[in-house]
Amino acid sequence: MDARLANTWRLTVNEKKFIESALLSGIRVDGRNPYEFRKLSIKFGREDGSSEVQLGHTHVMGFVTGQLVQPYRDRPNEGSLSIFTEFSPMADPSFESGRPGESAVELGRIIDRGLRESRAVDTESLCVLAGKLVWAIRIDLHILDNGGNLVDAANIAALASLLTFRRPECSLGGENGQEVIIHPPEEREPLPLIVHHLPVAVTFGFFGSESILVIDPTHHEEAVMTGRMTATLNANGDVCAIQKPGGEGVLQSAIMQCLRIASRTASDITKKIKDTVEAYNTERALRKIKRHPTSIALDGSANVKVEQEGFVGNKGANELPKKHMGSSRLVSEESTSQSNDCDGGTKSSGLGGNSRRNDGTTNFVGEPASWNINTQEEATRLDR
Amino acid sequence: MEYVSPEGLRLDGRRPVEMRQLRAEIGVVAKADGSAMFEMGNTKVIAAVYGPREVQNRSQQITDQALVRCEYSMANFSTGDRMRKPKGDRRSTEISLVIRQTMEACILTNLMPRSQIDIFVQVLQADGGTRSACINAATLALADAGIPMHDIVTSCSAGYLNSIPLLDLNYVEDSAGGPDVTVGILPTLDKVTLLQMDAKLPTDTFEDVMQLATEGCKAVANYIREVKTSFFCLIVIWDLCYNYC
């Protein structure tokens, strides 16, 4: 409550009247249409499961971490999903560090309802050992800058980090198959979470009794608005959650109109999230390629990358890390069954790659030759 | 699990569009300026209103409006298993915020500047729909305290199980994991002030469920109006007798 009041205190009466009267003529202070969202940008951090979302001036970071815990007694074969919000005092002078205030709790619960109750994340796949060990996924949302409409930005940050989070693969072992072995990411590729659909939150602001409604209110509009509603929808047209916590009364027809607008906006935002996550996954796969040390020493290293990307485009990002890991194992002279299996594949793809590269530039002559230099015996041995 | 039998009866024998039995009583907390007890089936809540009175925390005073505070808490014994933390947990904080903003929409706060109105809601028995019962009890308590409102607020919940919209869910139906829509309306203006929903629903189905909940709210409003008129008639008669005897 203090946050809301502090917000209104910092706006003068003139500013409030100006915003209200501009809205009566359908003009918003930042020049947007009433049903237009602000510019959205999603970035990812170095670690899997960290995202940074900017919606206009609002800046939110999301982090996803996983831990093996005991499941709840009434749900022995389901993992859990919990959301924690941190309203940093640097975001807004009215935020205080320490115990989350009312708006922090409400934001956490809106996102929690949208994700958990609508079964967006598959919790049954998080079970490792029924009744004993399950994955507890924890989403931390840090508000860095409050430019208005924290709910939507935080929701997008949560979704983006959930889609890029990878949990280590576990397998059962030990004497009676009851011991859980967690494989480090170097040994086995970590797995993504199973996300069935993306519930996107869209917030509306209601002004006065003239039933003016705007989408994605800014900080100043939030100080002036008399009511708000957050509708969480997915791209399939399902309503996942609605939160209209009191405030100005609106007609039922206005609510249905809001849901229709929200449905359109939600599909746009879903597409944007999916595109950025796709780009991140491709880039991540490229990063996983273990580059041979001498390849970097070649001049025209930019060409190395270009050719690698061409390679990826033809073979597919998922196949690439395995094959190249196999070849790097050959180089380091560790022969495991895994590398033996994909040896033939690596050899042929290496050959194919070689020819393609030789067509490209002459700089590459060095690279395949250096492989052959180190693994002369293996190359002949594997020539089956 | 079957929540609606083939004959069309729910687990407690109600029809899908039937509400639970309502019961309200005013003036249950003698010390408070206004109080009410509201029962919806087995859900029982008490609301107490103190105000308008002087603001206790001067820094929170608003110069042109009354300050409305609300606290929602569930008694330890209200649910099946004894609750560890009756208030201060996240759910209670959110519901307190929701009830406060809902009541603020109907109280004429401009008539009482620099004052404070406290609404305390305590759940004694929780059997689903506690939020709605709290709002209905708070409305009656505010009316009992004589606080000016431009309309009463009534609330009711509805759900969707076995592909049938159900009105006024109880605890078993609520914990089934299906959608739960809570609606609060201003009956005279026919406007929706509170709307909360969880779990997934297609948009058209949602419209039907919301419509059903709104009908439930109107039924609660009729009941509350009856209670108020009968209660206030009683007050007038008692007052007359006391003064002239």
XYZ file of C-alpha atoms in Angstrom:
629
model
C 0.000 0.000 0.000
C 2.784 2.390 0.795
C 4.253 1.727 -2.603
C 1.053 2.781 -4.278
C 0.787 5.919 -2.192
C 4.420 6.831 -2.732
C 3.827 6.540 -6.420
C 0.994 9.025 -6.308
C 2.891 11.429 -4.082
C 5.630 11.952 -6.600
C 3.215 13.050 -9.309
C 1.893 16.558 -9.140
C -1.796 17.274 -9.587
C -1.025 18.952 -12.901
C 0.681 15.865 -14.251
C -2.166 13.647 -13.152
C -4.780 15.886 -14.759
C -2.728 16.038 -17.925
C -2.501 12.272 -18.206
C -6.219 11.898 -17.545
C -7.339 14.508 -20.023
C -4.965 13.191 -22.683
C -6.446 9.749 -22.244
C -9.942 11.131 -22.739
C -8.872 12.023 -26.259
C -7.203 8.654 -26.710
C -3.654 9.985 -26.483
C -1.075 8.402 -24.233
C 1.762 10.398 -22.777
C 4.482 8.298 -24.426
C 2.790 8.435 -27.815
C 1.545 4.848 -27.945
C -1.850 3.574 -29.016
C -4.078 2.509 -26.122
C -3.642 -1.130 -27.181
C 0.055 -1.062 -27.960
C 2.760 -2.778 -25.975
C 6.094 -1.155 -25.339
C 9.274 -2.308 -27.008
C 10.286 -5.681 -25.621
C 13.835 -6.987 -25.605
C 14.911 -10.333 -24.172
C 18.547 -11.138 -23.520
C 20.179 -14.164 -21.987
C 23.094 -14.484 -19.646
C 26.041 -16.844 -19.848
C 24.459 -19.463 -17.631
C 21.548 -21.589 -18.670
C 18.333 -20.351 -17.177
C 19.124 -16.678 -16.777
C 17.313 -14.000 -18.700
C 17.048 -10.241 -18.779
C 13.911 -8.548 -20.041
C 13.419 -4.907 -20.857
C 9.922 -3.626 -21.495
C 10.284 0.084 -22.152
C 11.990 1.349 -19.007
C 11.068 -1.665 -16.910
C 14.009 -3.986 -16.369
C 13.642 -7.447 -14.838
C 16.062 -10.356 -14.504
C 15.051 -13.941 -14.049
C 17.090 -16.903 -12.800
C 16.069 -20.524 -12.679
C 17.843 -23.043 -10.470
C 17.078 -26.622 -9.625
C 17.668 -28.700 -6.578
C 16.937 -32.277 -5.601
C 14.577 -32.409 -2.635
C 12.037 -34.639 -1.025
C 8.603 -34.337 -2.598
C 5.450 -33.197 -0.798
C 3.638 -35.998 0.923
C 0.456 -35.635 -1.081
C 2.314 -35.484 -4.410
C 5.053 -38.092 -4.225
C 5.870 -38.251 -7.908
C 5.766 -34.614 -8.886
C 8.451 -31.986 -8.740
C 7.752 -28.478 -7.512
C 7.965 -25.015 -8.940
C 8.373 -21.975 -6.689
C 8.713 -18.320 -7.488
C 10.579 -15.746 -5.449
C 10.567 -12.063 -6.181
C 13.072 -9.481 -5.129
C 12.009 -5.880 -5.390
C 15.383 -4.202 -5.332
C 15.384 -0.728 -3.728
C 17.287 0.608 -6.710
C 14.250 0.006 -8.880
C 11.973 2.420 -7.092
C 12.415 4.645 -4.041
C 9.330 3.130 -2.450
C 10.708 -0.424 -2.510
C 12.319 -1.471 0.709
C 14.791 -4.292 1.112
C 13.881 -7.141 3.408
C 10.414 -8.576 3.673
C 8.519 -8.459 0.378
C 5.753 -5.857 0.394
C 2.175 -6.405 -0.745
C 2.826 -5.726 -4.399
C 5.818 -8.088 -4.404
C 3.712 -10.878 -2.923
C 0.909 -10.203 -5.388
C 3.268 -10.257 -8.356
C 4.762 -13.538 -7.235
C 1.335 -15.079 -6.819
C 0.045 -13.904 -10.192
C 3.019 -15.448 -11.982
C 2.777 -18.547 -9.805
C -0.893 -18.992 -10.695
C -0.189 -18.542 -14.369
C 2.619 -21.098 -14.426
C 1.707 -23.688 -11.848
C -2.087 -23.922 -11.847
C -2.285 -24.005 -15.631
C 0.299 -26.810 -15.716
C 2.617 -24.969 -18.063
C 5.678 -26.797 -16.728
C 5.434 -30.571 -16.588
C 6.126 -31.418 -12.966
C 5.838 -35.180 -13.343
C 8.912 -35.289 -15.538
C 10.840 -33.738 -12.639
C 10.482 -36.878 -10.582
C 13.688 -38.869 -10.139
C 12.774 -41.378 -7.469
C 9.086 -41.487 -6.600
C 8.486 -40.528 -3.008
C 12.152 -39.827 -2.288
C 13.780 -37.380 -4.680
C 12.321 -34.871 -7.073
C 13.585 -31.717 -8.709
C 12.463 -28.476 -7.086
C 12.663 -25.697 -9.647
C 13.101 -22.246 -8.185
C 12.546 -19.083 -10.204
C 14.062 -15.898 -8.822
C 12.875 -12.630 -10.300
C 14.833 -9.483 -9.606
C 13.248 -6.151 -10.398
C 15.980 -3.775 -11.412
C 14.020 -0.820 -12.729
C 10.357 0.006 -12.240
C 9.041 1.686 -15.354
C 5.523 0.368 -14.835
C 3.869 -2.963 -15.537
C 6.222 -5.165 -13.558
C 3.947 -8.196 -13.815
C 4.202 -8.615 -17.564
C 7.944 -8.066 -17.700
C 8.580 -10.428 -14.794
C 6.356 -13.066 -16.376
C 8.278 -12.891 -19.648
C 11.573 -13.110 -17.741
C 10.299 -16.200 -15.919
C 9.210 -17.856 -19.178
C 12.442 -17.033 -20.998
C 14.599 -18.414 -18.208
C 12.451 -21.553 -17.889
C 12.863 -22.263 -21.575
C 16.641 -21.897 -21.468
C 17.197 -23.685 -18.173
C 18.959 -27.043 -18.328
C 18.964 -29.492 -15.476
C 21.637 -32.148 -15.070
C 20.695 -35.608 -16.147
C 20.278 -38.139 -13.362
C 20.265 -41.866 -13.558
C 19.607 -44.544 -11.028
C 22.435 -46.788 -10.052
C 24.002 -48.376 -7.057
C 23.357 -51.823 -5.671
C 19.582 -51.868 -5.718
C 19.015 -49.080 -8.223
C 18.112 -46.663 -5.442
C 21.161 -44.464 -5.649
C 20.860 -41.378 -7.785
C 23.847 -40.342 -9.833
C 23.852 -36.764 -11.062
C 25.877 -36.471 -14.233
C 27.930 -33.298 -14.618
C 27.289 -31.306 -17.782
C 30.631 -32.337 -19.277
C 29.659 -35.978 -19.069
C 26.095 -35.835 -20.249
C 24.227 -33.016 -21.905
C 21.832 -31.386 -19.409
C 18.147 -31.627 -20.221
C 15.678 -28.823 -20.795
C 12.390 -28.599 -18.883
C 9.218 -29.794 -20.553
C 7.070 -26.712 -21.039
C 3.645 -27.443 -22.507
C 2.535 -23.907 -23.263
C 3.599 -20.373 -22.516
C 1.207 -18.377 -20.340
C 1.805 -14.710 -21.119
C 0.529 -11.992 -18.780
C -1.057 -8.863 -20.238
C -1.961 -6.005 -17.902
C -4.706 -3.458 -18.516
C -5.250 -0.173 -16.717
C -8.716 1.326 -16.217
C -9.196 5.034 -15.840
C -12.122 6.870 -14.314
C -15.692 5.925 -14.951
C -15.544 6.678 -18.658
C -14.314 3.130 -19.192
C -11.017 4.091 -20.741
C -8.672 1.175 -20.857
C -5.032 0.986 -21.847
C -2.646 -1.904 -22.181
C 0.800 -2.036 -20.554
C 0.562 1.048 -18.324
C 3.726 2.987 -17.598
C 4.788 4.114 -14.158
C 2.977 7.448 -14.456
C -0.182 5.882 -15.819
C -0.157 3.434 -12.926
C -0.209 6.312 -10.462
C -3.294 7.740 -12.138
C -5.286 4.620 -12.960
C -8.225 3.614 -10.813
C -8.294 -0.085 -11.574
C -6.200 -2.754 -13.243
C -6.528 -6.256 -14.550
C -3.874 -8.813 -15.453
C -4.966 -11.539 -17.844
C -2.632 -14.471 -18.411
C -3.310 -16.241 -21.685
C -1.461 -18.644 -23.900
C -1.164 -18.738 -27.645
C -3.888 -21.427 -27.914
C -6.536 -18.998 -26.724
C -6.858 -20.460 -23.218
C -7.200 -18.148 -20.269
C -4.698 -19.322 -17.673
C -5.270 -16.783 -14.916
C -7.000 -13.490 -14.329
C -6.313 -11.069 -11.525
C -8.492 -8.027 -11.074
C -7.932 -7.122 -7.436
C -10.814 -4.764 -6.768
C -10.566 -1.201 -7.910
C -12.845 0.459 -10.415
C -15.869 -1.546 -11.456
C -16.070 -2.439 -15.145
C -18.765 -3.952 -17.288
C -18.612 -7.609 -18.207
C -18.440 -6.687 -21.878
C -15.329 -4.625 -21.198
C -13.698 -7.647 -19.569
C -14.433 -9.847 -22.561
C -13.039 -7.137 -24.829
C -9.864 -7.075 -22.728
C -9.526 -10.832 -23.074
C -9.796 -10.597 -26.850
C -7.114 -7.915 -27.039
C -4.959 -9.872 -24.610
C -5.247 -12.979 -26.759
C -3.801 -11.142 -29.751
C -0.999 -9.583 -27.733
C -0.189 -12.892 -26.075
C 0.393 -14.629 -29.397
C 2.722 -11.816 -30.521
C 4.726 -12.009 -27.316
C 4.835 -15.826 -27.433
C 6.280 -15.677 -30.913
C 8.887 -13.177 -29.818
C 9.922 -15.291 -26.825
C 10.174 -18.411 -28.939
C 12.301 -16.653 -31.574
C 14.789 -15.303 -29.055
C 15.015 -18.660 -27.266
C 15.606 -20.371 -30.616
C 18.425 -17.953 -31.409
C 19.919 -18.512 -27.968
C 19.801 -22.291 -28.354
C 21.579 -22.120 -31.678
C 24.228 -19.865 -30.240
C 24.611 -22.134 -27.245
C 25.134 -25.152 -29.452
C 27.814 -23.279 -31.318
C 29.536 -22.416 -28.068
C 29.657 -26.080 -27.137
C 31.933 -26.861 -30.044
C 35.376 -27.506 -28.639
C 37.646 -25.636 -30.946
C 41.025 -27.155 -31.703
C 43.745 -24.815 -30.355
C 45.580 -24.507 -33.686
C 42.444 -23.566 -35.540
C 42.319 -20.286 -33.674
C 45.934 -19.508 -34.590
C 45.073 -19.558 -38.294
C 44.596 -16.166 -39.777
C 41.142 -15.510 -41.030
C 39.690 -17.038 -37.901
C 36.510 -15.230 -38.874
C 36.342 -17.608 -41.793
C 36.548 -20.511 -39.386
C 33.376 -19.372 -37.727
C 31.572 -18.728 -40.966
C 32.364 -22.157 -42.260
C 31.369 -23.719 -38.970
C 28.021 -22.021 -39.190
C 27.568 -23.282 -42.687
C 28.315 -26.732 -41.361
C 25.746 -26.302 -38.635
C 23.144 -25.170 -41.064
C 23.527 -28.355 -43.024
C 23.883 -30.861 -40.252
C 21.678 -29.415 -37.557
C 22.741 -27.861 -34.293
C 21.934 -30.872 -32.137
C 24.070 -33.319 -34.006
C 27.028 -31.026 -34.108
C 28.226 -31.067 -30.474
C 28.239 -34.857 -30.323
C 30.199 -35.237 -33.508
C 32.718 -32.626 -32.615
C 33.073 -33.958 -29.104
C 33.774 -37.286 -30.705
C 36.495 -35.777 -32.850
C 38.001 -33.905 -29.941
C 38.173 -37.189 -28.071
C 40.102 -38.663 -30.919
C 42.512 -35.804 -30.656
C 43.008 -36.272 -26.948
C 43.343 -40.012 -27.455
C 40.523 -41.056 -25.178
C 38.575 -43.758 -26.821
C 35.272 -44.483 -25.194
C 32.468 -46.514 -26.642
C 30.569 -43.333 -27.353
C 33.277 -41.956 -29.606
C 33.673 -45.289 -31.325
C 30.036 -45.258 -32.236
C 30.099 -41.917 -33.905
C 33.555 -42.322 -35.333
C 32.386 -43.454 -38.687
C 29.973 -40.613 -38.745
C 32.592 -38.136 -37.717
C 34.989 -39.404 -40.301
C 32.546 -39.050 -43.129
C 31.252 -35.715 -41.953
C 34.817 -34.567 -41.446
C 35.578 -35.539 -45.009
C 32.477 -33.847 -46.271
C 33.299 -30.822 -44.215
C 36.820 -30.810 -45.490
C 35.794 -30.625 -49.087
C 33.347 -27.856 -48.347
C 35.923 -25.943 -46.451
C 38.546 -26.375 -49.100
C 36.154 -24.886 -51.577
C 35.692 -21.905 -49.310
C 39.154 -20.679 -48.476
C 42.623 -21.976 -48.649
C 43.188 -21.172 -44.954
C 41.544 -24.405 -43.968
C 44.113 -26.635 -45.418
C 45.931 -26.373 -42.113
C 43.047 -27.541 -39.945
C 42.215 -30.979 -41.283
C 45.857 -31.669 -41.788
C 46.586 -30.956 -38.117
C 43.904 -33.442 -37.098
C 45.454 -36.031 -39.292
C 48.892 -35.281 -37.899
C 47.816 -36.159 -34.356
C 45.590 -39.062 -35.076
C 47.332 -40.758 -37.953
C 47.111 -44.218 -36.412
C 43.517 -43.828 -35.279
C 42.457 -42.603 -38.689
C 43.850 -45.688 -40.349
C 42.516 -47.991 -37.643
C 39.023 -46.622 -37.919
C 38.942 -46.912 -41.664
C 36.485 -49.764 -41.709
C -13.178 -38.594 -9.867
C -16.770 -37.727 -10.617
C -17.843 -34.398 -9.286
C -21.245 -34.383 -10.957
C -23.205 -37.620 -10.997
C -25.080 -38.700 -14.130
C -28.322 -37.569 -12.470
C -26.866 -34.083 -12.261
C -26.147 -33.990 -8.538
C -22.902 -32.800 -7.032
C -21.023 -34.403 -4.152
C -23.112 -32.591 -1.544
C -26.407 -33.148 -3.357
C -26.678 -29.725 -4.970
C -27.501 -28.999 -8.579
C -24.740 -27.383 -10.667
C -26.355 -23.922 -10.525
C -27.381 -24.111 -6.886
C -25.649 -22.082 -4.205
C -24.995 -23.274 -0.681
C -27.203 -22.096 2.129
C -26.524 -18.495 3.158
C -26.781 -17.203 6.689
C -25.801 -13.778 7.978
C -25.844 -12.096 11.355
C -25.013 -8.514 12.191
C -23.519 -7.129 15.384
C -21.631 -10.213 16.521
C -18.587 -8.285 17.828
C -19.925 -5.863 20.436
C -16.795 -3.712 20.726
C -16.427 -3.035 17.003
C -18.147 -0.150 15.254
C -19.639 -2.661 12.849
C -19.455 -6.412 12.562
C -21.072 -9.282 10.754
C -20.902 -13.024 10.511
C -21.484 -14.647 7.152
C -21.951 -18.328 6.398
C -21.930 -19.953 2.970
C -22.634 -23.614 3.612
C -19.879 -24.742 5.980
C -17.674 -21.704 5.372
C -18.032 -19.298 8.265
C -16.310 -15.934 8.572
C -16.553 -12.949 10.896
C -15.797 -9.395 9.825
C -15.242 -6.474 12.194
C -14.969 -2.838 11.137
C -13.397 -0.075 13.190
C -13.794 3.410 11.882
C -13.793 6.050 10.765
C -11.256 6.922 13.424
C -8.035 8.858 13.683
C -5.118 7.532 11.670
C -2.773 5.686 13.996
C 0.298 6.097 11.854
C 0.471 9.800 10.998
C 2.819 9.254 8.063
C 0.163 7.210 6.261
C -2.539 9.856 6.533
C -4.164 10.917 3.262
C -5.360 14.493 3.223
C -8.353 14.095 0.944
C -9.421 10.493 1.535
C -9.980 7.900 4.215
C -7.282 5.259 4.611
C -8.693 1.752 4.350
C -6.787 -1.124 5.932
C -7.727 -4.745 5.789
C -6.395 -7.855 7.429
C -7.431 -11.362 6.470
C -6.537 -14.253 8.698
C -7.601 -17.842 8.980
C -8.026 -19.356 12.408
C -5.725 -22.278 13.148
C -8.715 -24.547 13.561
C -10.506 -23.418 10.413
C -9.110 -26.104 8.129
C -8.867 -29.857 8.486
C -5.205 -29.872 9.511
C -4.123 -27.290 12.045
C -2.571 -24.381 10.189
C 0.954 -23.372 11.043
C 0.813 -19.694 10.159
C -2.631 -18.111 10.203
C -1.533 -14.768 8.812
C 1.539 -13.183 7.306
C 1.971 -15.885 4.705
C 1.744 -14.972 1.053
C -1.800 -16.131 0.434
C -3.164 -14.124 3.351
C -1.236 -11.035 2.256
C -2.646 -11.286 -1.234
C -6.210 -11.832 -0.066
C -5.913 -8.890 2.363
C -4.799 -6.718 -0.541
C -7.634 -7.948 -2.736
C -10.350 -7.408 -0.120
C -9.030 -3.963 0.722
C -9.037 -2.794 -2.868
C -12.474 -4.295 -3.443
C -14.003 -2.497 -0.469
C -12.183 0.725 -1.335
C -14.026 0.719 -4.649
C -17.375 1.007 -2.901
C -16.622 3.148 0.170
C -17.052 6.883 -0.335
C -13.608 7.669 1.017
C -13.780 11.325 -0.018
C -16.314 12.003 2.727
C -13.897 11.046 5.498
C -10.506 12.655 4.870
C -7.613 12.076 7.239
C -9.351 9.133 8.867
C -8.809 5.402 8.944
C -11.189 2.509 8.436
C -9.992 -0.925 9.549
C -11.587 -4.098 8.294
C -10.603 -7.316 10.060
C -11.791 -10.567 8.583
C -11.334 -13.859 10.367
C -12.152 -17.240 8.855
C -13.579 -19.604 11.451
C -14.478 -22.507 9.194
C -12.959 -22.913 5.739
C -14.852 -25.045 3.238
C -14.105 -23.317 -0.054
C -15.109 -19.818 -1.120
C -13.549 -18.070 1.888
C -12.653 -15.045 -0.208
C -16.258 -14.531 -1.283
C -17.613 -15.046 2.206
C -15.107 -12.509 3.550
C -16.173 -9.848 1.070
C -19.858 -10.437 1.812
C -19.204 -10.273 5.551
C -17.134 -7.096 5.133
C -19.965 -5.459 3.198
C -22.437 -6.189 5.961
C -20.003 -5.049 8.634
C -19.415 -1.764 6.829
C -23.149 -1.235 6.542
C -23.495 -2.006 10.247
C -20.804 0.570 11.049
C -22.737 3.158 9.096
C -19.889 3.899 6.699
C -21.160 5.570 3.523
C -20.866 3.373 0.451
C -22.154 4.008 -3.012
C -23.068 0.368 -3.474
C -22.662 -2.938 -1.674
C -20.159 -5.491 -2.966
C -21.161 -9.123 -3.181
C -19.005 -11.999 -4.238
C -19.378 -15.599 -5.310
C -17.215 -18.262 -6.900
C -17.800 -20.717 -9.704
C -15.855 -23.526 -11.281
C -15.829 -25.919 -14.195
C -15.577 -29.664 -13.515
C -16.610 -32.614 -15.685
C -17.362 -30.044 -18.417
C -20.147 -28.472 -16.371
C -20.018 -24.988 -14.867
C -20.612 -25.292 -11.109
C -21.674 -22.485 -8.794
C -20.208 -21.934 -5.333
C -17.500 -24.557 -5.008
C -16.811 -26.225 -1.722
C -13.374 -27.362 -0.566
C -13.424 -30.776 -2.255
C -14.463 -29.314 -5.594
C -11.971 -26.467 -5.218
C -9.016 -28.772 -4.587
C -9.898 -30.885 -7.608
C -7.487 -28.791 -9.646
C -10.112 -27.365 -11.963
C -10.621 -23.689 -12.680
C -11.885 -21.473 -9.877
C -13.401 -18.120 -10.811
C -14.176 -15.641 -8.019
C -16.272 -12.633 -8.998
C -17.202 -9.580 -6.945
C -19.803 -7.179 -8.311
C -21.495 -3.920 -7.473
C -25.079 -5.152 -7.953
C -26.886 -1.868 -8.560
C -24.354 -0.630 -11.089
C -23.922 -4.173 -12.469
C -20.176 -3.749 -12.672
C -17.464 -6.277 -11.938
C -14.971 -5.084 -9.372
C -13.189 -8.281 -8.356
C -12.246 -11.035 -10.765
C -9.776 -13.784 -10.029
C -9.222 -16.982 -11.904
C -6.729 -19.803 -11.843
C -6.128 -22.955 -13.941
C -6.768 -23.111 -17.655
C -10.025 -22.407 -19.455
C -10.871 -21.610 -23.082
C -12.169 -18.053 -23.423
C -15.795 -18.934 -24.309
C -16.111 -21.362 -21.422
C -14.664 -18.681 -19.174
C -17.412 -16.299 -20.232
C -20.088 -18.821 -19.218
C -18.464 -19.504 -15.872
C -18.087 -15.793 -15.150
C -21.742 -15.244 -16.063
C -22.755 -18.002 -13.648
C -20.680 -16.508 -10.857
C -22.245 -13.088 -11.515
C -25.721 -14.614 -11.166
C -24.590 -16.082 -7.855
C -23.406 -12.650 -6.739
C -26.828 -11.164 -7.536
C -28.500 -13.883 -5.459
C -26.199 -13.040 -2.539
C -27.038 -9.360 -3.020
C -30.769 -10.094 -2.715
C -30.142 -12.032 0.481
C -27.970 -9.270 1.953
C -30.604 -6.638 1.192
C -33.198 -8.746 3.003
C -30.929 -9.138 6.005
C -30.183 -5.431 6.116
C -33.798 -4.305 5.924
C -34.957 -6.782 8.551
C -32.043 -5.923 10.816
C -32.468 -2.210 10.520
C -36.211 -2.472 11.126
C -35.351 -4.335 14.300
C -32.879 -1.645 15.323
C -35.424 1.116 14.807
C -38.056 -0.728 16.846
C -35.593 -1.498 19.649
C -34.422 2.104 19.676
C -37.940 3.437 19.907
C -38.814 1.078 22.730
C -35.638 1.954 24.619
C -36.165 5.685 24.277
C -39.813 5.857 25.060
C -40.102 3.296 27.800
